[in-house]
CSV table of C-alpha atoms in Angstrom, one decimal:
chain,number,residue,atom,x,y,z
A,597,UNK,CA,52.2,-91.4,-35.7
A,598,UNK,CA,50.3,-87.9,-35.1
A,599,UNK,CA,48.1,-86.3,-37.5
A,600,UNK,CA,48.8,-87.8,-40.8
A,601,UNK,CA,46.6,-88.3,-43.5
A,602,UNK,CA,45.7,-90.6,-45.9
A,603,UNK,CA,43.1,-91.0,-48.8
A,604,UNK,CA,40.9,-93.9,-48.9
A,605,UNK,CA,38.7,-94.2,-52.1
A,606,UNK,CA,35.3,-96.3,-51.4
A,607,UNK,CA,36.2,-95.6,-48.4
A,608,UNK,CA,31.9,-95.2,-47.1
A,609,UNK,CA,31.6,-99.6,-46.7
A,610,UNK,CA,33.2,-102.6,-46.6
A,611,UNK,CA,37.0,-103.1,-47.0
A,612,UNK,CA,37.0,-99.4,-47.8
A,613,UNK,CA,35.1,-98.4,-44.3
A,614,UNK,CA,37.5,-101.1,-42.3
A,615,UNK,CA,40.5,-99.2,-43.9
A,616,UNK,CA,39.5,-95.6,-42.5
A,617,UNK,CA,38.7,-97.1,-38.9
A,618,UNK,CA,42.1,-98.5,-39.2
A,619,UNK,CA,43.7,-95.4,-40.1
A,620,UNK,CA,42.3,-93.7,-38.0
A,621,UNK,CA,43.0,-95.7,-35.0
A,622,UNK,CA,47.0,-95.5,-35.7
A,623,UNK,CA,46.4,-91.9,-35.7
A,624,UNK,CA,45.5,-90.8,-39.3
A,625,UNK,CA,43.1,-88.4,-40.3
A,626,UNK,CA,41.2,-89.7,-43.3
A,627,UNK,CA,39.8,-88.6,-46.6
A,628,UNK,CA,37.2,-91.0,-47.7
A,629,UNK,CA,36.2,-90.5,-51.6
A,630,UNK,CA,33.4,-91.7,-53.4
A,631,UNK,CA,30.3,-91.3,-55.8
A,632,UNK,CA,27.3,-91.7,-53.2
A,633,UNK,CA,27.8,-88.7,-50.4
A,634,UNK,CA,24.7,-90.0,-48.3
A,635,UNK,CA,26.6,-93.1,-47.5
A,636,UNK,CA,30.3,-91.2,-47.3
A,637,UNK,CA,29.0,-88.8,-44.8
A,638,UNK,CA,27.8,-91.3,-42.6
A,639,UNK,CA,30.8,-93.2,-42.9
A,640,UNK,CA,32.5,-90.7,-41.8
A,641,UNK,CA,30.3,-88.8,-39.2
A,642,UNK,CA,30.0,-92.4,-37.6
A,643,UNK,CA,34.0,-93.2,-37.5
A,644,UNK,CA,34.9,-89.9,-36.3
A,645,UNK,CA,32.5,-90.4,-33.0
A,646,UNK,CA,33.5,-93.9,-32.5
A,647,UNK,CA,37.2,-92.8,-32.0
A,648,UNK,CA,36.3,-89.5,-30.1
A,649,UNK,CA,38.0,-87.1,-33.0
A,650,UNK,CA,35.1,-85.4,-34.6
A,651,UNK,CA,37.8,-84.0,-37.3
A,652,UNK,CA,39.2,-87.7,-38.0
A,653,UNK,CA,37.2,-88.4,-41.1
A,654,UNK,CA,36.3,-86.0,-43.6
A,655,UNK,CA,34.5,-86.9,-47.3
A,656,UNK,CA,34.4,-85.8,-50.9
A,657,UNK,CA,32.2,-86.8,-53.2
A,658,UNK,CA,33.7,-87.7,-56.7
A,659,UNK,CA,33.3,-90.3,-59.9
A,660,UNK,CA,37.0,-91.2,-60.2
A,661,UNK,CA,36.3,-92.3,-63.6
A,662,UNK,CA,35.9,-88.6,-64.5
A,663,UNK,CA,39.2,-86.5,-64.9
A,664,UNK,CA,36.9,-83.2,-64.0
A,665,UNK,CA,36.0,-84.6,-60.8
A,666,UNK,CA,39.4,-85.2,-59.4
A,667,UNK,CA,39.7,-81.3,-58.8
A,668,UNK,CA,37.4,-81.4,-55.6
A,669,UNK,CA,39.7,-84.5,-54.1
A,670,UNK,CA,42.6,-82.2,-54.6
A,671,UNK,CA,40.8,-78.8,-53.0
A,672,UNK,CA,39.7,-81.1,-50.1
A,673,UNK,CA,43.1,-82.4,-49.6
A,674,UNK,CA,44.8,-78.3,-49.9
A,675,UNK,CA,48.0,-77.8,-48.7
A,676,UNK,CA,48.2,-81.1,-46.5
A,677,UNK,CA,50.8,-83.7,-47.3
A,678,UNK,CA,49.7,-87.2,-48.5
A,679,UNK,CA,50.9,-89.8,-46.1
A,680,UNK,CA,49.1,-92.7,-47.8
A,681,UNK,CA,46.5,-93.2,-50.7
A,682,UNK,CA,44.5,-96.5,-50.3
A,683,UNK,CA,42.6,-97.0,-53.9
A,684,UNK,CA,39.9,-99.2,-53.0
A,685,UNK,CA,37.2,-98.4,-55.5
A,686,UNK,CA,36.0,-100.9,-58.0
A,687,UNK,CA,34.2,-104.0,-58.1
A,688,UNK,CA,32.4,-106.4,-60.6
A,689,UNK,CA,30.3,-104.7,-62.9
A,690,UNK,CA,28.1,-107.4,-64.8
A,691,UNK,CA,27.2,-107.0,-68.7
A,692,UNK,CA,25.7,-108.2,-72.0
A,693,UNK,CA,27.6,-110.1,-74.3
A,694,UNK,CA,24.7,-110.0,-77.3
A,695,UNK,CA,27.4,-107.5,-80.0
A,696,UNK,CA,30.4,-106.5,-80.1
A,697,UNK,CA,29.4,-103.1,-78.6
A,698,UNK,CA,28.0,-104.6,-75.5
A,699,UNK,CA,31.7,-106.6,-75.2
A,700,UNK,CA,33.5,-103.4,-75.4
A,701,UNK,CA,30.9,-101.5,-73.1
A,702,UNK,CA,31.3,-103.8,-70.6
A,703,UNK,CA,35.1,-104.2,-70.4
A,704,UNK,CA,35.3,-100.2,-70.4
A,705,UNK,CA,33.1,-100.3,-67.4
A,706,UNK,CA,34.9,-102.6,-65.3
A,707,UNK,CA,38.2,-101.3,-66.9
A,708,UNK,CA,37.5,-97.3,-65.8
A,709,UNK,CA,35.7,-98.6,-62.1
A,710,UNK,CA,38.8,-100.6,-61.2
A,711,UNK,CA,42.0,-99.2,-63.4
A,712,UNK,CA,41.3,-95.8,-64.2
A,713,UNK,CA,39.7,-94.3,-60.7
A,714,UNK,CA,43.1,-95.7,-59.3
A,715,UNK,CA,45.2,-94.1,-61.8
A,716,UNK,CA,43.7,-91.3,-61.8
A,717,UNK,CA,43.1,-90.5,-57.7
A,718,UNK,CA,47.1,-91.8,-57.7
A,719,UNK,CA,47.9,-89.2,-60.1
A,720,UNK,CA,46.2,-86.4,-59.2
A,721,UNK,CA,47.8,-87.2,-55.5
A,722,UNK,CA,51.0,-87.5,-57.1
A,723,UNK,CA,52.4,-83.4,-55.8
A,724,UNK,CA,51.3,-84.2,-52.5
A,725,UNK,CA,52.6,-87.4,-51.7
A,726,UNK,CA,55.0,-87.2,-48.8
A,727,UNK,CA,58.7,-87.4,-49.5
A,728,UNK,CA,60.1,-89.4,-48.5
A,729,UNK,CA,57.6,-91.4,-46.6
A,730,UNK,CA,54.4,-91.4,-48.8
A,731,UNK,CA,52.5,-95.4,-49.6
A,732,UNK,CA,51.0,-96.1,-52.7
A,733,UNK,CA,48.6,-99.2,-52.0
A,734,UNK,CA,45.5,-100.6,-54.6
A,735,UNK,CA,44.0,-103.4,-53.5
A,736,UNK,CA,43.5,-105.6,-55.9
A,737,UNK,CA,41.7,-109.4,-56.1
A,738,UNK,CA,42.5,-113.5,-55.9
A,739,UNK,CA,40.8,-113.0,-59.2
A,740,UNK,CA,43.6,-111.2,-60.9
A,741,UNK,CA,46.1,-114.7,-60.1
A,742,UNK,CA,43.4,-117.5,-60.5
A,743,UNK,CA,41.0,-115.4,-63.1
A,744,UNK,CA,37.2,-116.5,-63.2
A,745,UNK,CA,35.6,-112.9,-63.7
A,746,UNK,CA,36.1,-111.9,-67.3
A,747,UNK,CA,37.3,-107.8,-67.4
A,748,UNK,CA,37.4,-107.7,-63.9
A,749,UNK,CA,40.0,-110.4,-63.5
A,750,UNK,CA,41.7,-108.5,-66.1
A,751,UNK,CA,41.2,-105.3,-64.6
A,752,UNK,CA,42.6,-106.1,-61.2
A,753,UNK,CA,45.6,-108.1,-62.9
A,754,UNK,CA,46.3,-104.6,-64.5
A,755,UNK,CA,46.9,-102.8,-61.0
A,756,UNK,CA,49.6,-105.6,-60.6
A,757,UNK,CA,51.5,-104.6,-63.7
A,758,UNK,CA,50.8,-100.8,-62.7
A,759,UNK,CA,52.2,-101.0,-59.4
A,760,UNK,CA,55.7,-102.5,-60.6
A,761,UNK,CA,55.7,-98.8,-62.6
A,762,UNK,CA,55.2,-97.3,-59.9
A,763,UNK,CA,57.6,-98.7,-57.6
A,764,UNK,CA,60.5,-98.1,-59.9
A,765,UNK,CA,59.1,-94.5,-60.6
A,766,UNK,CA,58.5,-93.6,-57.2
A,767,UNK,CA,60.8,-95.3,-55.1
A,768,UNK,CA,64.1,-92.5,-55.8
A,769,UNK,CA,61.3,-90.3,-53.7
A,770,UNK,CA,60.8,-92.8,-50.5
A,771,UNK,CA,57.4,-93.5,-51.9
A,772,UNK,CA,56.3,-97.1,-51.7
A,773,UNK,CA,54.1,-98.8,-53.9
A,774,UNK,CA,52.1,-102.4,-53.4
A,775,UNK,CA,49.4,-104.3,-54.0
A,776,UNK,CA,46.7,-106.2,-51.7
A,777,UNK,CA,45.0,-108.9,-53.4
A,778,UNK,CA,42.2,-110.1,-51.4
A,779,UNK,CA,40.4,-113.3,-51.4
A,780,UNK,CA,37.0,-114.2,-50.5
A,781,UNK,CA,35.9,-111.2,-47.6
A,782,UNK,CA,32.4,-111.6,-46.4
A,783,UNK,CA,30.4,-108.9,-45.3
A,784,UNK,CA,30.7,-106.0,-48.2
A,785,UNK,CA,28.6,-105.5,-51.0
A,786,UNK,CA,30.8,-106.5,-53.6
A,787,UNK,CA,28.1,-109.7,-54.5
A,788,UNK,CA,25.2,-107.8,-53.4
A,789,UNK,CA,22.4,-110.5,-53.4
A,790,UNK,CA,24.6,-112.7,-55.6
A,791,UNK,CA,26.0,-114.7,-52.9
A,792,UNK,CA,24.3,-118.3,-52.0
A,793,UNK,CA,24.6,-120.8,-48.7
A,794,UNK,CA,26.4,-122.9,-51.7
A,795,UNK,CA,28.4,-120.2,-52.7
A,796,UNK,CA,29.7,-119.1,-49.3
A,797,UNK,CA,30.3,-122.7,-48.2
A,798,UNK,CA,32.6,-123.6,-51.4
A,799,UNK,CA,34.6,-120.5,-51.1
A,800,UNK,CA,35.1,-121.2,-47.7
A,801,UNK,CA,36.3,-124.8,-48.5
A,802,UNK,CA,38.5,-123.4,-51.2
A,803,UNK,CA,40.4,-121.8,-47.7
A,804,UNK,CA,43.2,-123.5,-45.8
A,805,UNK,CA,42.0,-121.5,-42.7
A,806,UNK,CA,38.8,-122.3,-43.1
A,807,UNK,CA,36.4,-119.0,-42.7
A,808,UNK,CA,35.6,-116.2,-44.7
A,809,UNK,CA,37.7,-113.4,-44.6
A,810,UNK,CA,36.7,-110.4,-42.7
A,811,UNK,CA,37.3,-106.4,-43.9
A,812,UNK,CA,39.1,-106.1,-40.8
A,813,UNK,CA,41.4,-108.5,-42.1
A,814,UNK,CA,42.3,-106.4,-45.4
A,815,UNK,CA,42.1,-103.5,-42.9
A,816,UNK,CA,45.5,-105.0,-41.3
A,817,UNK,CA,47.5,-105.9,-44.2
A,818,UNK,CA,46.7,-102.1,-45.0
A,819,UNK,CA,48.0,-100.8,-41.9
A,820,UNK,CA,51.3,-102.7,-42.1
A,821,UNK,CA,52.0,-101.6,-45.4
A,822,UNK,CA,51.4,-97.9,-44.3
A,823,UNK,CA,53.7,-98.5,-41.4
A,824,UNK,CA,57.0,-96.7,-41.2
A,825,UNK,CA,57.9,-101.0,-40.5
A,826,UNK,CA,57.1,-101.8,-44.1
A,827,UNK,CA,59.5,-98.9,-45.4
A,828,UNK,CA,61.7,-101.7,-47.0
A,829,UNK,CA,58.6,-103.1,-49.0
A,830,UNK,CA,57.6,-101.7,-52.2
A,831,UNK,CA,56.4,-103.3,-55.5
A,832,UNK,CA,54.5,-106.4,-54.4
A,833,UNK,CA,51.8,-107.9,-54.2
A,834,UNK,CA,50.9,-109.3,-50.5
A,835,UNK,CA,47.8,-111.9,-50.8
A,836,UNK,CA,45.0,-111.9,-48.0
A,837,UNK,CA,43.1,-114.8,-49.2
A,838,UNK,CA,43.1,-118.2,-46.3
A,839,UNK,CA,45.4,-119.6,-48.5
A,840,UNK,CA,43.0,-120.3,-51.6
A,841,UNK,CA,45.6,-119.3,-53.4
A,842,UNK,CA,49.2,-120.1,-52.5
A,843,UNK,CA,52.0,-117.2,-53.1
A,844,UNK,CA,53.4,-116.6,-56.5
């Protein structure tokens, strides 16, 4: 594919860090974005010497949440074309419940962390984006079809509703837009000590594969839909999940 680029928020661990190493092996260079730089920078120091291109990865540092901030994305991207933009951000941010204020607070939170950094990165990318050519992708969560999670089931559901928009908006342009909606993956940080034997073991049962997923398996479903073969694909949403939740 040659030197093509493509912008991978939360992009330092997990799903996010599977992504890059994707990309980067079908012959992306990558922008990884996020809020803690210790953790980006060896993300992408270590991904760059594991494929032999010391240039592959680069990183910005950035709260997507804050409209201010999306200014040093868009200096480190420059006068490159956007080949692909890969909103991984996000996660489950837990909250009080005691007032009102605390119900708002938290919905904001897990609102902005999972809706607004992908609207805004998307938007702020928007100029760039190749044309025709450019892939819109947000991955999204089983919990957004099956719910379970409060704000962040609603949050996630959101990105669905989102990417229809921006499939019709984009798609006069050769720009595609979709949605990955991932099921249980193992090995990130998204339950941080939260997860139990129990815990693991029912999720896994909930499968019709039987395992957990892996980031590498989100990693693929990425690369397909950034493929020049999924050029006929835009405005859906593609489920990685074992089958705990059956297409709809």
């Amino acid at each position: 594919m040659g030197d093509r680029l493509a912008v991978v928020s939360g992009g330092g661990t997990g799903i996010g860090a599977a992504v890059t190493r994707g990309l980067v092996a079908d012959g992306f260079e990558v922008l990884i974005v996020g809020r803690r730089a210790d953790v980006l920078l060896s993300a992408a120091e270590q991904i760059s010497a594991e494929c032999g291109r010391p240039a592959a990865v680069s990183a910005v540092t950035a709260d997507l949440t804050d409209p201010a901030q999306l200014a040093g994305v868009v200096s480190a991207v420059g006068e490159r074309t956007v080949d692909v933009v890969v909103n991984n951000a996000g996660g489950y941010l837990g909250g009080v419940t005691d007032t009102l204020a605390d119900v708002a607070a938290w919905w904001r939170a897990n609102l902005d962390a999972n809706v607004l950094t992908a609207v805004l990165l998307t938007e702020a990318l928007l100029p760039a984006l190749r044309r025709p050519g450019g892939r819109v992708l947000l991955i999204s969560s089983i919990a957004a079809q099956r719910g379970g999670a409060g704000p962040y089931s609603a949050a996630k559901a959101a990105l669905h509703g989102w990417a229809y928009d921006l499939a019709a908006q984009l798609g006069p342009d050769g720009i595609t837009a979709n949605v990955i909606s991932p099921g249980y993956v193992a090995e990130t940080e998204f339950f941080g000590d939260r997860m139990t034997p129990d815990g693991h073991a029912k999720r896994v049962a909930a499968t019709l594969v039987g395992r957990a997923g892996v980031p590498d398996d989100i990693a693929a479903a990425v690369r397909y839909l950034a493929s020049p073969a999924a050029g006929y694909v835009t405005g859906q949403v593609l489920g990685v999940n074992g089958g705990s939740v059956l297409g709809r």
